[in-house]
Coordinates of C-alpha atoms in Angstrom, one line a residue:
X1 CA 18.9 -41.7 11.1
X2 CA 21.1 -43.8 9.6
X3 CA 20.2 -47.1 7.2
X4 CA 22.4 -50.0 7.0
X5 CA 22.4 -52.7 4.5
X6 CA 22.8 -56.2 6.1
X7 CA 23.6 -58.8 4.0
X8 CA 22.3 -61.9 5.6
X9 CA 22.6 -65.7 4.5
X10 CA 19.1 -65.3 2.2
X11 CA 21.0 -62.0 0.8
X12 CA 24.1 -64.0 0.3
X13 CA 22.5 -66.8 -1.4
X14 CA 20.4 -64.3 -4.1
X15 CA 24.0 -62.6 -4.6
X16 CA 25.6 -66.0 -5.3
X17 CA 22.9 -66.7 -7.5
X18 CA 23.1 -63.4 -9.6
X19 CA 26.6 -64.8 -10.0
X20 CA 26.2 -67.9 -11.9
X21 CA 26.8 -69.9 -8.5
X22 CA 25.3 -73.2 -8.3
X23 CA 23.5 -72.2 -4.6
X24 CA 20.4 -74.0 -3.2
X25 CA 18.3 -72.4 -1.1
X26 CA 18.8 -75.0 1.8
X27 CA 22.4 -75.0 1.9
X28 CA 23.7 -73.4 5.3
X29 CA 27.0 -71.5 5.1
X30 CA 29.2 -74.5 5.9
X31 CA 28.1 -76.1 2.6
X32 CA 28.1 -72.8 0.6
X33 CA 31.2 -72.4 1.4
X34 CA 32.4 -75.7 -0.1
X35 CA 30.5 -75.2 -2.8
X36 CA 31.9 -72.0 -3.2
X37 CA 35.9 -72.9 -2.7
X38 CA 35.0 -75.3 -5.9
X39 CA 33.3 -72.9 -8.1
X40 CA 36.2 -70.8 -7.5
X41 CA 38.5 -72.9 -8.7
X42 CA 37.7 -71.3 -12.3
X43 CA 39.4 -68.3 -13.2
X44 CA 36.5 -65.9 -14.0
X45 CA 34.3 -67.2 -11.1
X46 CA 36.9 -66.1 -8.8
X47 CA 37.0 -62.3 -10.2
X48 CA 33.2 -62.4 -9.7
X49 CA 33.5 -63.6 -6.0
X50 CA 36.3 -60.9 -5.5
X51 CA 34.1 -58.3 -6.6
X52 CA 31.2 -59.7 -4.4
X53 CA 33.6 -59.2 -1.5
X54 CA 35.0 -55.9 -2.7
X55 CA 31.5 -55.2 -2.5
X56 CA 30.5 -55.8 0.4
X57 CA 33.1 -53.8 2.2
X58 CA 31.6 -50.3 1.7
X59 CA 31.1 -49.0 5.0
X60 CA 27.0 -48.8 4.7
X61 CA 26.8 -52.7 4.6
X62 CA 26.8 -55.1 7.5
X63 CA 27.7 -58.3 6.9
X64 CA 27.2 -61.2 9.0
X65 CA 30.9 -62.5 10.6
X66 CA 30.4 -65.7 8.7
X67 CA 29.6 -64.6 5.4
X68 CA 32.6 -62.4 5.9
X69 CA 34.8 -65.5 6.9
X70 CA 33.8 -67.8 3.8
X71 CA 34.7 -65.0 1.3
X72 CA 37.8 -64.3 2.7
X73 CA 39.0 -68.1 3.0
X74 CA 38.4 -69.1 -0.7
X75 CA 40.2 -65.3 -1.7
X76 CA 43.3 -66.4 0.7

């Protein structure tokens, strides 16, 4: 049988926070990722979302399309 991780919006948010990222737990996706495309502005916060996403790509963790989309926009 084989377990997969999924990362959902609550597992995104705790992730964020483990960051440094200024997350509330209301905030849906839309405003995260404003939020987000800000806090990335700086230099180091960036390298820490990078390696969120580089992260999440290992092949045993599902992530929902969204959170997906918002990491990949503010790392265009």
């Amino acid at each position: 049988m084989m377990i997969v991780d999924l990362v959902d919006e609550f597992d995104f948010k705790d992730r964020l926070v483990a960051l440094g990222a200024p997350v509330q737990d209301c905030e849906n996706i839309s405003d995260i990722a404003s939020m987000l495309s800000d806090w990335a502005a700086d230099d180091q916060n960036r390298v820490a979302i990078q390696a969120l996403y580089d992260e999440l790509q290992n092949p045993e963790t599902t992530v929902l399309p969204e959170i997906d989309v918002v990491l990949a926009d503010i790392l265009k």
